[in-house]
Every structure is written in C-alpha cells, then in structure tokens.
CSV table of C-alpha atoms in Angstrom, one decimal:
chain,number,residue,atom,x,y,z
Y,12,UNK,CA,0.0,0.0,0.0
Y,13,UNK,CA,1.1,3.6,-0.3
Y,14,UNK,CA,0.2,7.2,-0.8
Y,15,UNK,CA,2.1,9.6,-3.0
Y,16,UNK,CA,1.0,13.2,-3.5
Y,17,UNK,CA,2.7,15.7,-5.9
Y,18,UNK,CA,2.2,19.4,-6.2
Y,19,UNK,CA,2.6,21.5,-9.4
Y,20,UNK,CA,3.0,24.7,-7.4
Y,21,UNK,CA,3.5,28.2,-8.8
Y,22,UNK,CA,7.1,28.2,-7.6
Y,23,UNK,CA,8.2,24.7,-8.4
Y,24,UNK,CA,7.3,21.1,-7.7
Y,25,UNK,CA,7.0,19.0,-4.6
Y,26,UNK,CA,6.3,15.3,-3.9
Y,27,UNK,CA,5.6,13.6,-0.6
Y,28,UNK,CA,5.3,9.8,-0.1
Y,29,UNK,CA,5.2,7.2,2.7
Y,30,UNK,CA,7.9,4.6,3.1
Y,31,UNK,CA,5.9,1.4,3.7
Y,32,UNK,CA,6.2,-1.9,1.7
Y,33,UNK,CA,3.3,-4.3,1.9
Y,34,UNK,CA,3.9,-8.0,1.3
Y,35,UNK,CA,0.8,-9.8,0.1
Y,36,UNK,CA,0.7,-13.6,0.0
Y,37,UNK,CA,-1.4,-15.8,-2.4
Y,38,UNK,CA,-1.8,-18.6,0.2
Y,39,UNK,CA,-3.9,-16.6,2.6
Y,40,UNK,CA,-1.1,-15.6,4.9
Y,41,UNK,CA,-1.9,-12.1,6.4
Y,42,UNK,CA,-0.1,-9.2,4.8
Y,43,UNK,CA,3.1,-8.0,6.4
Y,44,UNK,CA,4.5,-4.4,6.4
Y,45,UNK,CA,8.0,-3.0,6.4
Y,46,UNK,CA,8.8,0.7,6.6
Y,47,UNK,CA,11.9,0.8,4.5
Y,48,UNK,CA,11.3,1.8,0.9
Y,49,UNK,CA,12.1,5.1,-0.9
Y,50,UNK,CA,9.3,5.8,-3.4
Y,51,UNK,CA,10.6,9.1,-4.7
Y,52,UNK,CA,13.9,9.4,-6.5
Y,53,UNK,CA,16.1,12.1,-8.0
Y,54,UNK,CA,16.5,10.7,-11.5
Y,55,UNK,CA,18.3,13.6,-13.1
Y,56,UNK,CA,19.4,17.2,-12.2
Y,57,UNK,CA,15.9,18.6,-12.9
Y,58,UNK,CA,13.7,15.5,-12.6
Y,59,UNK,CA,12.2,13.4,-9.8
Y,60,UNK,CA,10.2,10.2,-10.3
Y,61,UNK,CA,7.9,8.6,-7.7
Y,62,UNK,CA,6.0,5.4,-8.0
Y,63,UNK,CA,3.2,3.4,-6.5
Y,64,UNK,CA,2.3,-0.3,-7.1
Y,65,UNK,CA,4.7,-3.1,-7.8
Y,66,UNK,CA,8.0,-2.3,-5.9
Y,67,UNK,CA,10.2,-4.6,-8.0
Y,68,UNK,CA,9.1,-3.1,-11.3
Y,69,UNK,CA,9.2,0.5,-9.9
Y,70,UNK,CA,12.7,0.3,-8.4
Y,71,UNK,CA,14.2,-1.5,-11.4
Y,72,UNK,CA,12.7,0.9,-14.0
Y,73,UNK,CA,13.8,4.0,-12.0
Y,74,UNK,CA,17.4,2.7,-11.5
Y,75,UNK,CA,17.6,1.9,-15.3
Y,76,UNK,CA,16.1,5.3,-16.2
Y,77,UNK,CA,18.7,7.1,-14.0
Y,78,UNK,CA,21.5,5.3,-15.9
Y,79,UNK,CA,19.9,5.9,-19.3
Y,80,UNK,CA,19.4,9.7,-18.8
Y,81,UNK,CA,22.9,10.2,-17.4
Y,82,UNK,CA,24.5,8.6,-20.4
Y,83,UNK,CA,22.1,10.3,-22.9
Y,84,UNK,CA,22.4,13.9,-22.0
Y,85,UNK,CA,25.3,16.2,-22.7
Y,86,UNK,CA,26.6,18.8,-20.2
Y,87,UNK,CA,24.0,21.5,-19.5
Y,88,UNK,CA,21.2,19.5,-21.1
Y,89,UNK,CA,18.2,18.7,-18.9
Y,90,UNK,CA,15.1,16.5,-19.0
Y,91,UNK,CA,12.0,17.7,-20.8
Y,92,UNK,CA,9.3,15.5,-22.2
Y,93,UNK,CA,8.4,17.9,-25.0
Y,94,UNK,CA,8.6,15.8,-28.2
Y,95,UNK,CA,9.9,12.8,-26.3
Y,96,UNK,CA,6.8,11.4,-24.7
Y,97,UNK,CA,6.3,8.6,-27.3
Y,98,UNK,CA,9.9,7.3,-26.8
Y,99,UNK,CA,9.6,7.5,-23.0
Y,100,UNK,CA,6.3,5.5,-23.0
Y,101,UNK,CA,7.8,2.9,-25.3
Y,102,UNK,CA,10.9,2.6,-23.1
Y,103,UNK,CA,8.9,2.2,-19.8
Y,104,UNK,CA,6.4,-0.3,-21.4
Y,105,UNK,CA,9.2,-2.4,-22.9
Y,106,UNK,CA,11.1,-2.6,-19.7
Y,107,UNK,CA,7.9,-3.3,-17.7
Y,108,UNK,CA,7.1,-6.3,-20.0
Y,109,UNK,CA,10.7,-7.6,-19.7
Y,110,UNK,CA,10.5,-7.6,-15.9
Y,111,UNK,CA,7.0,-9.1,-15.7
Y,112,UNK,CA,6.4,-11.2,-18.8
Y,113,UNK,CA,2.7,-11.9,-19.2
Y,114,UNK,CA,1.9,-10.6,-15.7
Y,115,UNK,CA,0.6,-7.0,-15.4
Y,116,UNK,CA,1.0,-5.8,-11.8
Y,117,UNK,CA,-0.3,-2.3,-11.1
Y,118,UNK,CA,2.4,0.4,-11.4
Y,119,UNK,CA,2.1,4.1,-11.7
Y,120,UNK,CA,4.9,6.7,-12.1
Y,121,UNK,CA,4.7,10.3,-11.2
Y,122,UNK,CA,7.3,12.5,-13.1
Y,123,UNK,CA,8.0,16.0,-11.7
Y,124,UNK,CA,10.5,18.4,-13.2
Y,125,UNK,CA,11.3,22.1,-13.9
Y,126,UNK,CA,12.1,23.1,-17.5
Y,127,UNK,CA,12.5,26.1,-19.7
Y,128,UNK,CA,9.6,26.2,-22.3
Y,129,UNK,CA,10.3,27.4,-25.8
Y,130,UNK,CA,12.4,30.6,-25.8
Y,131,UNK,CA,11.6,31.4,-22.2
Y,132,UNK,CA,14.6,31.6,-19.9
Y,133,UNK,CA,12.6,31.1,-16.7
Y,134,UNK,CA,11.7,27.7,-15.4
Y,135,UNK,CA,8.2,26.2,-15.3
Y,136,UNK,CA,7.1,23.1,-13.1
Y,137,UNK,CA,5.6,20.1,-14.7
Y,138,UNK,CA,3.8,17.0,-13.3
Y,139,UNK,CA,2.7,14.0,-15.3
Y,140,UNK,CA,1.7,10.4,-14.5
Y,141,UNK,CA,2.1,7.1,-16.4
Y,142,UNK,CA,0.0,4.1,-15.4
Y,143,UNK,CA,0.5,0.4,-16.4
Y,144,UNK,CA,0.1,-1.5,-18.6
Y,145,UNK,CA,0.1,1.0,-21.4
Y,146,UNK,CA,1.7,3.9,-19.5
Y,147,UNK,CA,-0.3,6.6,-21.3
Y,148,UNK,CA,0.5,10.0,-20.1
Y,149,UNK,CA,-1.7,12.2,-17.9
Y,150,UNK,CA,-0.7,15.8,-17.2
Y,151,UNK,CA,-1.5,17.9,-14.1
Y,152,UNK,CA,-2.2,21.6,-14.5
Y,153,UNK,CA,-0.1,24.2,-12.6
Y,154,UNK,CA,-1.6,25.0,-9.2
Y,155,UNK,CA,-3.0,21.5,-8.8
Y,156,UNK,CA,-2.1,18.3,-6.9
Y,157,UNK,CA,-2.1,14.7,-8.0
Y,158,UNK,CA,-2.0,11.6,-5.8
Y,159,UNK,CA,-1.5,7.9,-6.5
Y,160,UNK,CA,-1.6,4.6,-4.6
Y,161,UNK,CA,-4.1,2.9,-2.3
Y,162,UNK,CA,-4.2,5.9,0.0
Y,163,UNK,CA,-6.1,8.0,-2.6
Y,164,UNK,CA,-9.1,5.8,-2.0
Y,165,UNK,CA,-9.2,6.8,1.7
Y,166,UNK,CA,-11.5,9.7,2.4
Y,167,UNK,CA,-8.9,11.4,4.7
Y,168,UNK,CA,-6.0,11.3,2.2
Y,169,UNK,CA,-8.5,12.3,-0.6
Y,170,UNK,CA,-9.5,15.3,1.4
Y,171,UNK,CA,-5.9,16.5,1.6
Y,172,UNK,CA,-5.3,16.1,-2.2
Y,173,UNK,CA,-8.6,17.8,-2.9
Y,174,UNK,CA,-7.8,20.8,-0.8
Y,175,UNK,CA,-4.3,21.1,-2.3
Y,176,UNK,CA,-5.9,21.2,-5.7
Y,177,UNK,CA,-8.0,24.2,-4.7
Y,178,UNK,CA,-11.2,22.2,-4.8
Y,179,UNK,CA,-13.7,21.1,-2.2
Y,180,UNK,CA,-16.3,18.4,-1.4
Y,181,UNK,CA,-19.0,17.7,1.1
Y,182,UNK,CA,-17.4,14.9,3.0
Y,183,UNK,CA,-17.1,15.1,6.8
Y,184,UNK,CA,-13.4,14.5,6.5
Y,185,UNK,CA,-12.9,17.4,4.2
Y,186,UNK,CA,-14.9,19.7,6.4
Y,187,UNK,CA,-12.8,18.7,9.4
Y,188,UNK,CA,-9.6,19.2,7.5
Y,189,UNK,CA,-10.7,22.6,6.2
Y,190,UNK,CA,-11.0,23.9,9.8
Y,191,UNK,CA,-11.2,27.7,9.8
Y,192,UNK,CA,-10.7,28.1,6.1
Y,193,UNK,CA,-13.7,29.8,4.6
Y,194,UNK,CA,-12.4,29.5,1.0
Y,195,UNK,CA,-10.0,26.9,-0.3
Y,196,UNK,CA,-6.6,28.4,-1.2
Y,197,UNK,CA,-5.8,28.2,-5.0
Y,198,UNK,CA,-2.1,29.0,-4.8
Y,199,UNK,CA,0.4,27.0,-2.8
Y,200,UNK,CA,4.1,27.5,-2.4
Y,201,UNK,CA,6.3,24.4,-2.4
Y,202,UNK,CA,7.2,24.9,1.3
Y,203,UNK,CA,3.6,25.3,2.5
Y,204,UNK,CA,2.4,22.4,0.4
Y,205,UNK,CA,5.1,20.1,2.0
Y,206,UNK,CA,4.5,21.3,5.6
Y,207,UNK,CA,0.7,21.0,5.2
Y,208,UNK,CA,1.0,17.4,4.0
Y,209,UNK,CA,3.5,16.6,6.7
Y,210,UNK,CA,1.2,17.9,9.4
Y,211,UNK,CA,-2.1,16.5,8.1
Y,212,UNK,CA,-1.1,13.1,6.6
Y,213,UNK,CA,1.1,12.1,9.6
Y,214,UNK,CA,-2.1,12.1,11.7
Y,215,UNK,CA,-3.9,9.5,9.6
Y,216,UNK,CA,-3.9,5.8,10.6
Y,217,UNK,CA,-4.3,3.5,7.6
Y,218,UNK,CA,-2.9,0.0,7.4
Y,219,UNK,CA,-0.4,-0.2,4.6
Y,220,UNK,CA,0.6,3.5,4.6
Y,221,UNK,CA,3.3,4.7,7.0
Y,222,UNK,CA,3.0,7.9,9.1
Y,223,UNK,CA,6.7,8.6,8.4
Y,224,UNK,CA,7.0,10.6,5.2
Y,225,UNK,CA,9.7,11.7,2.8
Y,226,UNK,CA,9.7,14.7,0.4
Y,227,UNK,CA,11.6,15.8,-2.7
Y,228,UNK,CA,11.2,19.4,-3.9
Y,229,UNK,CA,12.6,21.9,-6.3
Y,230,UNK,CA,11.9,25.6,-5.8
Y,231,UNK,CA,12.1,28.3,-8.4
Y,232,UNK,CA,13.4,31.2,-6.4
Y,233,UNK,CA,10.7,33.9,-7.0
Y,234,UNK,CA,11.5,35.2,-3.5
Y,235,UNK,CA,14.8,36.5,-4.8
Y,236,UNK,CA,13.3,38.8,-7.4
Y,237,UNK,CA,13.3,41.5,-4.8
Y,238,UNK,CA,15.7,42.0,-1.8
Y,239,UNK,CA,14.2,41.2,1.6
Y,240,UNK,CA,13.8,44.8,2.5
Y,241,UNK,CA,11.8,45.5,-0.7
Y,242,UNK,CA,9.6,42.4,0.0
Y,243,UNK,CA,8.9,43.8,3.5
Y,244,UNK,CA,8.1,47.2,2.1
Y,245,UNK,CA,5.8,45.8,-0.6
Y,246,UNK,CA,3.8,44.0,2.1
Y,247,UNK,CA,3.3,47.3,3.9
Y,248,UNK,CA,2.1,48.9,0.7
Y,249,UNK,CA,-0.3,46.1,-0.2
Y,250,UNK,CA,-1.8,46.2,3.3
Y,251,UNK,CA,-2.4,49.9,2.9
Y,252,UNK,CA,-4.1,49.2,-0.4
Y,253,UNK,CA,-6.5,46.7,1.1
Y,254,UNK,CA,-4.7,43.3,0.6
Y,255,UNK,CA,-5.7,41.1,3.5
Y,256,UNK,CA,-3.1,38.9,5.3
Y,257,UNK,CA,-4.5,36.3,7.7
Y,258,UNK,CA,-3.7,33.0,9.3
Y,259,UNK,CA,-6.3,30.2,9.5
Y,260,UNK,CA,-6.1,26.9,11.3
Y,261,UNK,CA,-6.7,23.6,9.6
Y,262,UNK,CA,-7.2,20.3,11.4
Y,263,UNK,CA,-3.6,20.0,12.4
Y,264,UNK,CA,-1.8,22.9,10.8
Y,265,UNK,CA,-2.2,26.6,9.9
Y,266,UNK,CA,-2.3,28.4,6.6
Y,267,UNK,CA,-1.1,31.9,5.9
Y,268,UNK,CA,-3.6,33.5,3.5
Y,269,UNK,CA,-3.1,36.5,1.2
Y,270,UNK,CA,-6.5,37.6,-0.2
Y,271,UNK,CA,-6.8,40.3,-2.9
Y,272,UNK,CA,-10.1,41.9,-4.0
Y,273,UNK,CA,-9.5,44.2,-6.9
Y,274,UNK,CA,-12.8,46.0,-6.4
Y,275,UNK,CA,-11.8,46.7,-2.8
Y,276,UNK,CA,-8.4,47.9,-3.8
Y,277,UNK,CA,-10.0,50.2,-6.4
Y,278,UNK,CA,-12.2,51.7,-3.6
Y,279,UNK,CA,-9.2,52.3,-1.4
Y,280,UNK,CA,-7.3,54.0,-4.2
Y,281,UNK,CA,-10.2,56.3,-5.0
Y,282,UNK,CA,-10.6,57.1,-1.3
Y,283,UNK,CA,-6.9,58.0,-1.0
Y,284,UNK,CA,-7.1,60.2,-4.1
Y,285,UNK,CA,-10.0,62.1,-2.5
Y,286,UNK,CA,-9.0,62.2,1.1
Y,287,UNK,CA,-5.3,61.4,1.4
Y,288,UNK,CA,-3.5,62.3,-1.8
Y,289,UNK,CA,-0.1,62.8,0.0
Y,290,UNK,CA,-0.3,59.2,1.4
Y,291,UNK,CA,-1.2,57.9,-2.1
Y,292,UNK,CA,1.9,59.6,-3.5
Y,293,UNK,CA,4.1,58.0,-0.8
Y,294,UNK,CA,2.7,54.6,-1.7
Y,295,UNK,CA,3.4,55.3,-5.4
Y,296,UNK,CA,6.9,56.3,-4.6
Y,297,UNK,CA,7.5,53.1,-2.6
Y,298,UNK,CA,6.2,51.0,-5.6
Y,299,UNK,CA,8.4,52.9,-8.0
Y,300,UNK,CA,11.4,52.3,-5.7
Y,301,UNK,CA,10.6,48.6,-5.6
Y,302,UNK,CA,10.5,48.3,-9.4
Y,303,UNK,CA,14.1,49.6,-9.6
Y,304,UNK,CA,15.2,46.6,-7.5
Y,305,UNK,CA,13.4,44.1,-9.8
Y,306,UNK,CA,15.9,41.4,-10.9
Y,307,UNK,CA,14.8,38.2,-12.8
Y,308,UNK,CA,18.2,36.5,-13.0
Y,309,UNK,CA,17.2,34.2,-10.2
Y,310,UNK,CA,14.5,32.6,-12.4
Y,311,UNK,CA,17.1,31.7,-15.1
Y,312,UNK,CA,19.1,29.3,-12.8
Y,313,UNK,CA,18.2,25.6,-12.7
Y,314,UNK,CA,16.3,25.0,-9.4
Y,315,UNK,CA,18.0,22.5,-7.1
Y,316,UNK,CA,16.3,19.4,-6.0
Y,317,UNK,CA,16.4,18.8,-2.2
Y,318,UNK,CA,14.9,16.2,0.1
Y,319,UNK,CA,13.5,16.2,3.7
Y,320,UNK,CA,11.5,13.9,5.9
Y,321,UNK,CA,9.1,13.7,8.8
Y,322,UNK,CA,9.6,10.7,11.1
Y,323,UNK,CA,6.9,9.4,13.4
Y,324,UNK,CA,8.6,8.7,16.7
Y,325,UNK,CA,6.1,6.0,17.6
Y,326,UNK,CA,6.5,4.1,14.3
Y,327,UNK,CA,9.0,1.3,13.8
Y,328,UNK,CA,11.5,2.0,11.0
Y,329,UNK,CA,12.7,-1.4,9.8
Y,330,UNK,CA,16.0,-0.2,8.1
Y,331,UNK,CA,18.5,2.5,9.0
Y,332,UNK,CA,18.4,3.6,5.4
Y,333,UNK,CA,15.6,3.5,2.8
Y,334,UNK,CA,16.1,1.1,0.0
Y,335,UNK,CA,16.4,2.5,-3.5
Y,336,UNK,CA,17.3,-0.6,-5.4
Y,337,UNK,CA,15.3,-3.8,-5.7
Y,338,UNK,CA,18.2,-6.2,-5.2
Y,339,UNK,CA,19.0,-4.5,-1.8
Y,340,UNK,CA,15.3,-4.6,-0.7
Y,341,UNK,CA,15.1,-8.3,-1.8
Y,342,UNK,CA,18.1,-9.2,0.2
Y,343,UNK,CA,16.8,-7.4,3.2
Y,344,UNK,CA,13.4,-9.2,3.0
Y,345,UNK,CA,15.1,-12.5,2.7
Y,346,UNK,CA,17.3,-11.7,5.7
Y,347,UNK,CA,14.0,-11.3,7.6
Y,348,UNK,CA,12.8,-14.7,6.6
Y,349,UNK,CA,10.5,-13.7,3.8
Y,350,UNK,CA,10.1,-16.0,0.8
Y,351,UNK,CA,10.1,-13.5,-2.1
Y,352,UNK,CA,8.8,-16.1,-4.6
Y,353,UNK,CA,5.7,-16.6,-2.4
Y,354,UNK,CA,4.6,-13.0,-2.1
Y,355,UNK,CA,4.2,-9.7,-3.9
Y,356,UNK,CA,5.9,-6.6,-2.6
Y,357,UNK,CA,3.7,-3.7,-3.4
Y,358,UNK,CA,3.5,0.0,-2.7
Y,359,UNK,CA,-0.1,0.2,-4.0
C-alpha cells in the first residue's frame, strides 16, 4: 500500500510519499508491512520520479532510467518531455514487460520536473503520471495536486489532495480538514504544500501507509526577485491598499492566506485620491522604488532538488536507510525470513 502526492506549485514542484512496503501472499497468509522503501527518486538534475504499485518493477525501472538519462544527456542538457513522450512511454512499457512477462502488476509513475519552455529563460514546473500497462501520459495543471496509490481511495487522504488542488467536497473528512478556512486556497508554495502534507497526513492511521513521510522538492526562487527589504516594504504597501493577510487553522496545521479583492483595492485608491493624496503619493513612490530593485536573474538558474522527511517517533522503521534498489530490498526481506517467490511486494 502507499500514498504519494505531488504538487505542481506556482514556484516549483514537490512530492511527498510514505515509506511502507506491503507483502501480500497468495496462500492466505496475512499481509506484512515494512517501513523501508524510498518511493521518490532524483533521477536527473531537474527530474524526480515517484511510483506506487509493484515495488520490484518500480525500483528496477527507475534505476535503469537514471543510468539511461545520465548517459544520454550532454553537459547543460536537462530532462524535458516535449517531443519525447512517445519514446519515453515505449521505453517504460518495454522494460515493464521484460520484468513481468505476461503478468501486469499495477504500477504508476509520477514525473515531476522544472524546465524552460520554448524561448523562455525562466523555469516552469511540470507533473505527469504514467499508469500500467500502457503507461499513457496524464498531465496535471499548474496549481493542482495529484495523488496515487491505495491511499487516494481513503477519504482522509483524498480530502488532503482535494484541498491542495483548490477544490472542495461535502465529506465530513474534508470539512474537518478545512478547519477555519472559509475559502480553499488556490495557490500554494512548495514549502507550504510540504508542511501542510507533513502535518495532516502524519495524523492519519491507515494499514499499509506509513505515518513517516519523505519529500523531494525543487523551488524556483521567486522570492529572490526582490531583496528582503523590498519584500517587506511591498507588504506594507499592499496592506495599505487593502490586501488582506491572515492565518487560519486547519485540522492539524495553519495556513497563511493572502486575499486580494481588486474592487476593494480600487475603492481604497479612490478614497486615498480624494481624502489622502499625499499618502497615495508616498505609496506610489514606494512601488516605484521597488520596481528599480526588480531582478529576474534568479529565475534563469536551474532550481536545485532537495529532500527532507518527517519521522513518526512511535512508528518502527525497519531499516536505518531507505532502499532505492530492488536487489537490496530483496536481500533485506530474505534476511527477515520472507520468501520472495511466495509473495508480492507492493506500494499500491
């Protein structure tokens, strides 16, 4: 079992996953669980790949893809699926069939990357999924979330991914998760997406999904467009113009909201023009000063990929390091007395 959720945020991509492997037996033996698998991987300098489903197939394909990309790209070349989707699908499908023969275990990949589109020098985040057996591509819009694995069938995990996509539903779990939020946020930063998932998902108890979570992220540094002193000044200006900054509590976390009503801002400006023209001139001067500090160079640099984790102190972690290769996981399971030929190791 597993739950993987990815975010196509305005300032980059983020992916969070649990670490549990479930062993299922065909002879009626109860399933067994091990917290020991890394389900998200940095595959290239600008690309992360996560998976749910058959662990053997997922780890072998990701390891092979890492080697293939490193040998295929020249220096300063980066992954992008534009014009290459057919070849990628054919490659995954061929290797999947080589591993499994006539069997077709469930397997879904989540690809997340930042790339320069066309002649644009700035980077844009992308999130796409590929599901067995045909591995047809499914894209996710910017400012939306996508989840995969057995956890997505659970109403609590579903509530998290729904809220992160800026949507809502009438379930009791969603209403509880929403907490004090009157309106569902439409825009998430990578950092807030990660922290929200860490806080909320770690409180869910579902057999087959660990409460310990790992995260891979890549941030486009929009925050560096302006120096810190300018960002602080702009917040003061925006507050004077009617932009509303608040903090609302969700079930187990809090969300900092920035709400902008253009009609309200227009009213404020007209009121300042009539009653406080000197104050309006000061605000204009502050905005003009900010524009002079505007620098887009930070958007032209390849965003780094970093990782982090949240460990549940009450949960048993069965290995001091997470397994990234099938042969290592297989040897570990054998050392724990598991008969690999008699079971399926899944992260579904």
